[in-house]
Coordinates of C-alpha atoms in Angstrom, one line a residue:
X1 CA 29.7 -19.0 1.6
X2 CA 30.2 -17.7 -1.8
X3 CA 26.5 -19.1 -2.6
X4 CA 24.3 -16.7 0.3
X5 CA 24.3 -14.1 -2.3
X6 CA 23.2 -15.9 -4.9
X7 CA 20.2 -17.3 -2.7
X8 CA 19.1 -14.3 -1.3
X9 CA 18.7 -12.7 -4.6
X10 CA 16.6 -15.8 -5.8
X11 CA 14.8 -15.4 -3.1
X12 CA 14.2 -11.5 -3.4
X13 CA 13.1 -12.4 -7.2
X14 CA 10.3 -14.3 -5.1
X15 CA 9.0 -12.2 -2.9
X16 CA 10.0 -8.5 -4.8
X17 CA 11.5 -8.4 -7.9
X18 CA 14.3 -10.0 -10.5
X19 CA 17.1 -7.6 -9.6
X20 CA 21.4 -8.2 -9.3
X21 CA 23.0 -7.9 -6.1
X22 CA 26.4 -6.8 -5.8
X23 CA 28.6 -7.0 -2.4
X24 CA 32.1 -6.5 -1.0
X25 CA 30.8 -9.4 1.6
X26 CA 30.0 -12.0 -1.2
X27 CA 32.1 -14.9 -0.6
X28 CA 30.4 -14.7 3.4
X29 CA 27.1 -12.5 3.4
X30 CA 24.6 -12.3 5.6
X31 CA 21.4 -10.8 6.0
X32 CA 18.1 -11.6 7.4
X33 CA 14.6 -10.8 6.2
X34 CA 11.4 -10.5 8.0
X35 CA 7.6 -10.5 6.3
X36 CA 4.2 -9.4 7.1
X37 CA 1.3 -10.0 4.4
X38 CA -0.9 -8.1 4.9
X39 CA -3.3 -8.7 2.1
X40 CA -1.5 -7.6 -0.8
X41 CA 0.2 -4.9 0.8
X42 CA 3.4 -7.0 2.2
X43 CA 5.7 -5.0 4.5
X44 CA 9.4 -6.4 5.4
X45 CA 11.9 -6.1 8.4
X46 CA 15.8 -5.8 6.8
X47 CA 19.0 -6.1 8.1
X48 CA 21.9 -6.8 5.8
X49 CA 25.6 -6.7 5.3
X50 CA 26.5 -3.2 2.4
X51 CA 25.4 -4.3 -0.8
X52 CA 23.8 -3.0 -4.3
X53 CA 20.8 -3.6 -5.8
X54 CA 19.8 -3.8 -8.9
X55 CA 17.2 -4.1 -11.2
X56 CA 18.2 -3.5 -14.6
X57 CA 16.1 -2.5 -18.2
X58 CA 16.2 -6.3 -18.9
X59 CA 14.9 -7.6 -15.2
X60 CA 12.1 -5.3 -15.9
X61 CA 11.2 -6.5 -19.1
X62 CA 11.2 -10.5 -18.2
X63 CA 9.1 -9.6 -15.2
X64 CA 7.5 -6.7 -13.3
X65 CA 4.9 -7.3 -10.3
X66 CA 4.2 -3.1 -10.4
X67 CA 5.0 -2.3 -7.3
X68 CA 5.6 0.7 -5.6
X69 CA 8.6 0.3 -2.3
X70 CA 8.9 2.6 0.1
X71 CA 12.3 2.0 2.5
X72 CA 12.8 3.7 6.0
X73 CA 16.2 3.8 6.7
X74 CA 17.2 3.0 10.1
X75 CA 20.6 2.2 10.3
X76 CA 23.3 2.9 7.7
X77 CA 23.2 5.3 4.6
X78 CA 23.9 4.5 1.2
X79 CA 22.4 5.9 -2.3
X80 CA 20.1 5.4 -4.7
X81 CA 20.7 6.3 -8.5
X82 CA 17.5 6.4 -11.7
X83 CA 17.9 7.5 -14.8
X84 CA 16.2 11.3 -13.9
X85 CA 17.6 11.7 -11.3
X86 CA 20.5 10.1 -7.9
X87 CA 20.5 11.0 -4.1
X88 CA 21.8 10.3 -1.2
X89 CA 20.2 8.5 1.9
X90 CA 20.5 8.7 5.8
X91 CA 18.4 7.6 8.6
X92 CA 15.0 8.1 8.8
X93 CA 14.9 9.1 5.6
X94 CA 12.1 7.4 3.5
X95 CA 13.2 6.7 0.0
X96 CA 10.3 5.4 -2.9
X97 CA 11.4 3.6 -5.9
X98 CA 9.5 1.5 -8.5
X99 CA 9.3 -1.6 -10.2
X100 CA 9.3 0.1 -13.2
X101 CA 11.9 1.9 -12.9
X102 CA 16.2 0.9 -13.5
X103 CA 17.6 1.5 -10.9
X104 CA 20.8 1.1 -8.7
X105 CA 20.4 1.1 -4.8
X106 CA 23.4 1.2 -2.6
X107 CA 23.1 0.3 0.7
X108 CA 26.0 1.8 3.0
X109 CA 27.0 0.4 6.4
X110 CA 28.1 -2.7 8.7
X111 CA 25.4 -3.6 8.9
X112 CA 22.0 -2.2 6.7
X113 CA 18.8 -2.1 8.1
X114 CA 15.4 -0.7 7.0
X115 CA 11.4 -1.4 7.1
X116 CA 10.4 -2.2 3.5
X117 CA 6.7 -0.8 1.8
X118 CA 5.5 -2.5 -0.9
X119 CA 2.1 -1.6 -2.7
X120 CA 0.9 -2.5 -5.4
X121 CA 0.3 0.9 -7.9
X122 CA -3.1 -0.7 -8.7
X123 CA -4.6 0.8 -5.1
X124 CA -2.6 4.2 -5.5
X125 CA -2.3 4.5 -9.2
X126 CA -0.4 7.5 -10.7
X127 CA 0.4 8.7 -14.2
X128 CA 3.8 7.7 -15.4
X129 CA 5.0 11.3 -14.9
X130 CA 3.9 11.9 -11.5
X131 CA 5.5 8.6 -10.3
X132 CA 8.5 9.9 -11.7
X133 CA 7.5 12.8 -9.4
X134 CA 8.1 11.5 -6.3
X135 CA 10.6 8.1 -7.0
X136 CA 13.9 8.7 -5.8
X137 CA 12.3 11.6 -3.7
X138 CA 14.5 11.4 0.1
X139 CA 11.2 11.8 2.1
X140 CA 12.1 12.6 5.9
X141 CA 10.4 11.1 8.3
X142 CA 11.8 13.6 11.0
X143 CA 8.0 15.7 10.8
X144 CA 4.5 16.1 8.3
X145 CA 3.6 13.3 6.9
X146 CA 6.6 11.2 6.6
X147 CA 6.5 11.2 10.2
X148 CA 3.4 9.8 10.5
X149 CA 4.0 6.8 8.1
X150 CA 7.3 5.7 9.0
X151 CA 5.8 5.8 12.9
X152 CA 2.6 4.0 11.5
X153 CA 5.7 1.3 10.3
X154 CA 7.6 1.1 13.1
X155 CA 4.8 0.3 15.6
X156 CA 3.9 -2.2 13.1
X157 CA 6.8 -4.3 13.3
X158 CA 8.6 -4.0 16.8
X159 CA 5.4 -6.1 17.9
X160 CA 3.2 -8.5 16.0
X161 CA 2.7 -10.9 19.1
X162 CA -0.9 -9.2 19.3
X163 CA -2.1 -9.1 15.4
X164 CA -4.6 -12.1 14.5
X165 CA -4.2 -13.0 10.9
X166 CA -7.5 -10.9 10.4
X167 CA -6.3 -7.1 11.0
X168 CA -3.8 -7.8 7.8
X169 CA -6.5 -6.6 5.7
X170 CA -6.8 -3.6 7.7
X171 CA -3.6 -2.8 8.7
X172 CA -2.9 -3.0 4.9
X173 CA -5.8 -0.6 4.0
X174 CA -4.2 2.2 6.4
X175 CA -0.8 1.7 4.7
X176 CA -2.3 2.2 1.5
X177 CA -4.4 5.8 2.8
X178 CA -0.7 6.7 4.5
X179 CA 0.5 6.1 1.4
X180 CA -1.7 7.6 -1.5
X181 CA -2.1 10.5 1.6
X182 CA 2.2 10.9 1.3
X183 CA 2.2 10.8 -2.8
X184 CA -0.9 13.6 -2.5
X185 CA 1.0 15.8 -0.6
X186 CA 4.3 15.2 -2.3
X187 CA 3.0 15.8 -5.9
X188 CA 1.1 18.5 -4.6
X189 CA 4.4 20.7 -2.9
X190 CA 6.0 20.0 -6.5
X191 CA 6.7 23.7 -8.5
X192 CA 3.4 23.2 -11.4
X193 CA 1.8 20.3 -12.0
X194 CA -0.2 18.7 -15.4
X195 CA -3.8 18.9 -15.2
X196 CA -3.3 14.9 -15.5
X197 CA -1.5 14.9 -12.4
X198 CA -3.5 17.1 -10.6
X199 CA -6.8 15.0 -11.1
X200 CA -5.0 11.9 -10.1
X201 CA -3.9 13.6 -7.3
X202 CA -7.5 15.2 -5.8
X203 CA -8.4 11.7 -6.8
X204 CA -6.4 9.8 -4.2
X205 CA -6.6 12.6 -1.9
X206 CA -11.0 11.9 -2.1
X207 CA -10.3 7.9 -1.7
X208 CA -8.9 8.2 1.3
X209 CA -11.5 10.1 2.3
X210 CA -14.3 8.2 1.5
X211 CA -12.2 5.2 3.3
X212 CA -12.0 7.0 6.4
X213 CA -15.7 8.1 6.4
X214 CA -17.3 4.3 5.3
X215 CA -18.8 4.8 8.6
X216 CA -20.6 7.8 8.4
X217 CA -24.2 6.9 7.2
X218 CA -24.0 10.8 5.5
X219 CA -21.3 9.8 3.3
X220 CA -22.7 10.6 -0.4
X221 CA -21.1 12.6 -3.7
X222 CA -22.2 16.0 -2.1
X223 CA -20.7 15.5 1.1
X224 CA -17.6 14.6 -0.1
X225 CA -17.4 17.1 -2.5
X226 CA -18.3 20.2 -0.5
X227 CA -15.4 18.7 2.1
X228 CA -13.1 18.8 -1.1
X229 CA -14.5 22.2 -2.1
X230 CA -15.2 21.1 -5.4
X231 CA -18.8 20.6 -7.3
X232 CA -20.8 17.6 -7.0
X233 CA -20.8 17.5 -11.1
X234 CA -17.1 17.6 -11.0
X235 CA -16.3 14.7 -8.5
X236 CA -18.6 12.6 -10.7
X237 CA -16.3 13.4 -13.4
X238 CA -13.5 12.4 -12.2
X239 CA -14.7 9.1 -11.5
X240 CA -15.6 8.5 -14.7
X241 CA -12.2 7.3 -16.0
X242 CA -12.1 5.1 -12.7
X243 CA -13.6 1.6 -12.9
X244 CA -17.0 2.4 -11.2
X245 CA -19.2 5.3 -10.4
X246 CA -18.5 7.6 -6.8
X247 CA -21.4 6.0 -4.9
X248 CA -20.3 2.5 -6.8
X249 CA -16.8 2.7 -5.6
X250 CA -18.6 3.9 -1.8
X251 CA -20.6 1.1 -2.3
X252 CA -17.6 -1.2 -3.0
X253 CA -15.6 -0.5 -0.4
X254 CA -18.6 -0.8 2.4
X255 CA -18.8 -4.9 1.1
X256 CA -14.8 -5.3 1.6
X257 CA -15.7 -4.0 4.7
X258 CA -18.5 -6.0 5.6
X259 CA -16.8 -9.1 4.3
X260 CA -13.6 -8.9 5.8
X261 CA -15.5 -8.1 9.6
X262 CA -17.7 -11.1 8.6
X263 CA -15.4 -13.5 8.7
X264 CA -13.3 -12.3 11.8
X265 CA -13.5 -14.4 15.1
X266 CA -13.8 -11.9 17.2
X267 CA -16.6 -10.0 16.2
X268 CA -18.7 -13.6 15.7
X269 CA -21.0 -12.1 18.6
X270 CA -22.0 -9.8 16.7
X271 CA -24.9 -10.4 14.5
X272 CA -25.1 -9.7 11.2
X273 CA -27.4 -6.5 10.6
X274 CA -25.1 -4.8 13.1
X275 CA -22.6 -5.1 10.7
X276 CA -23.8 -4.4 8.0
X277 CA -25.2 -1.3 10.1
X278 CA -21.8 0.0 10.8
X279 CA -20.7 -0.6 7.1
X280 CA -23.9 1.7 5.7
X281 CA -26.3 -0.5 5.1
X282 CA -29.2 -0.1 7.4
X283 CA -31.5 -2.4 5.7
X284 CA -31.1 -5.9 6.2
X285 CA -32.5 -6.6 2.7
X286 CA -30.4 -4.3 0.8
X287 CA -27.0 -5.4 2.4
X288 CA -28.3 -9.2 1.8
X289 CA -29.1 -8.5 -2.3
X290 CA -26.1 -6.5 -2.6
X291 CA -23.5 -8.8 -0.6
X292 CA -25.0 -11.6 -2.8
X293 CA -24.5 -9.4 -5.9
X294 CA -20.8 -9.2 -5.5
X295 CA -19.9 -13.0 -3.7
X296 CA -22.0 -14.5 -5.0
X297 CA -23.0 -15.8 -1.6
X298 CA -25.2 -14.8 1.3
X299 CA -23.6 -12.6 4.7
X300 CA -24.8 -15.6 6.9
X301 CA -23.1 -18.7 4.1
X302 CA -20.1 -16.7 4.5
X303 CA -19.7 -15.8 7.8
X304 CA -20.4 -20.1 8.8
X305 CA -17.7 -21.1 5.5
X306 CA -15.3 -18.9 7.5
X307 CA -15.9 -19.5 10.9
X308 CA -16.8 -22.9 11.0
X309 CA -15.4 -24.8 8.7
X310 CA -11.8 -26.0 9.2
X311 CA -8.9 -24.4 6.9

């Protein structure tokens, strides 16, 4: 049916970003997409007949979800055209794009298959010049950071039956960390980084390090600074333009992790104080006070609401 392509463009506009689609197969267009919502981060597997995805300046002005898009090419080939770069891609290349930059992305093959990852820019913020450095760069997934991210995406989408709904935010956090690490790696291997790009890259590395070590009771600004070979005072200066100090950033991530675990049915038998301790709150009164300040309720009431009230 000729309206299939228009219908699919409308669906992509809701779940991804508004775009124009062009295809030689428009009279009988066929495509399939499976979407995994991982708590703000989205993963999708996509198979489609050859076409062009076009994101124009007009569409960007009308609607920009402010996301980064990473596409792992599984089958087919293609090309991407941006104002600052043109690139070819092949199977097992990872293509990085941005909803804020005009582009034409061509998929060639019969059919084309990709695995996609969509991450809000607020989770991996980069200066504009840094974003342009990585957008459109084909990343090999044969080794290094690209391989780590690709292997996780493939394993995640091959079989989703073993995951619970509460696993979604955890998986989203892992993907965010892997993406931040990949971006930092790509920027660090650039020819010359501006001071601002170098600063942003270092912050991404530090934030990923903090997420990986939230269980560690000895995670402090001093240990973080030592692990990154910088002074504690410089670490605090790096976070001066963030929305929280280093200690506040750690506390927020720990509270988010505890908040998630308290709502996990698989952990219902685990005492609240055990969850608090595993996320860096050894004193129950300190945890309860911080939790109420962050969420407006007690840990006990949140757990009861999440586990016993009908959805």
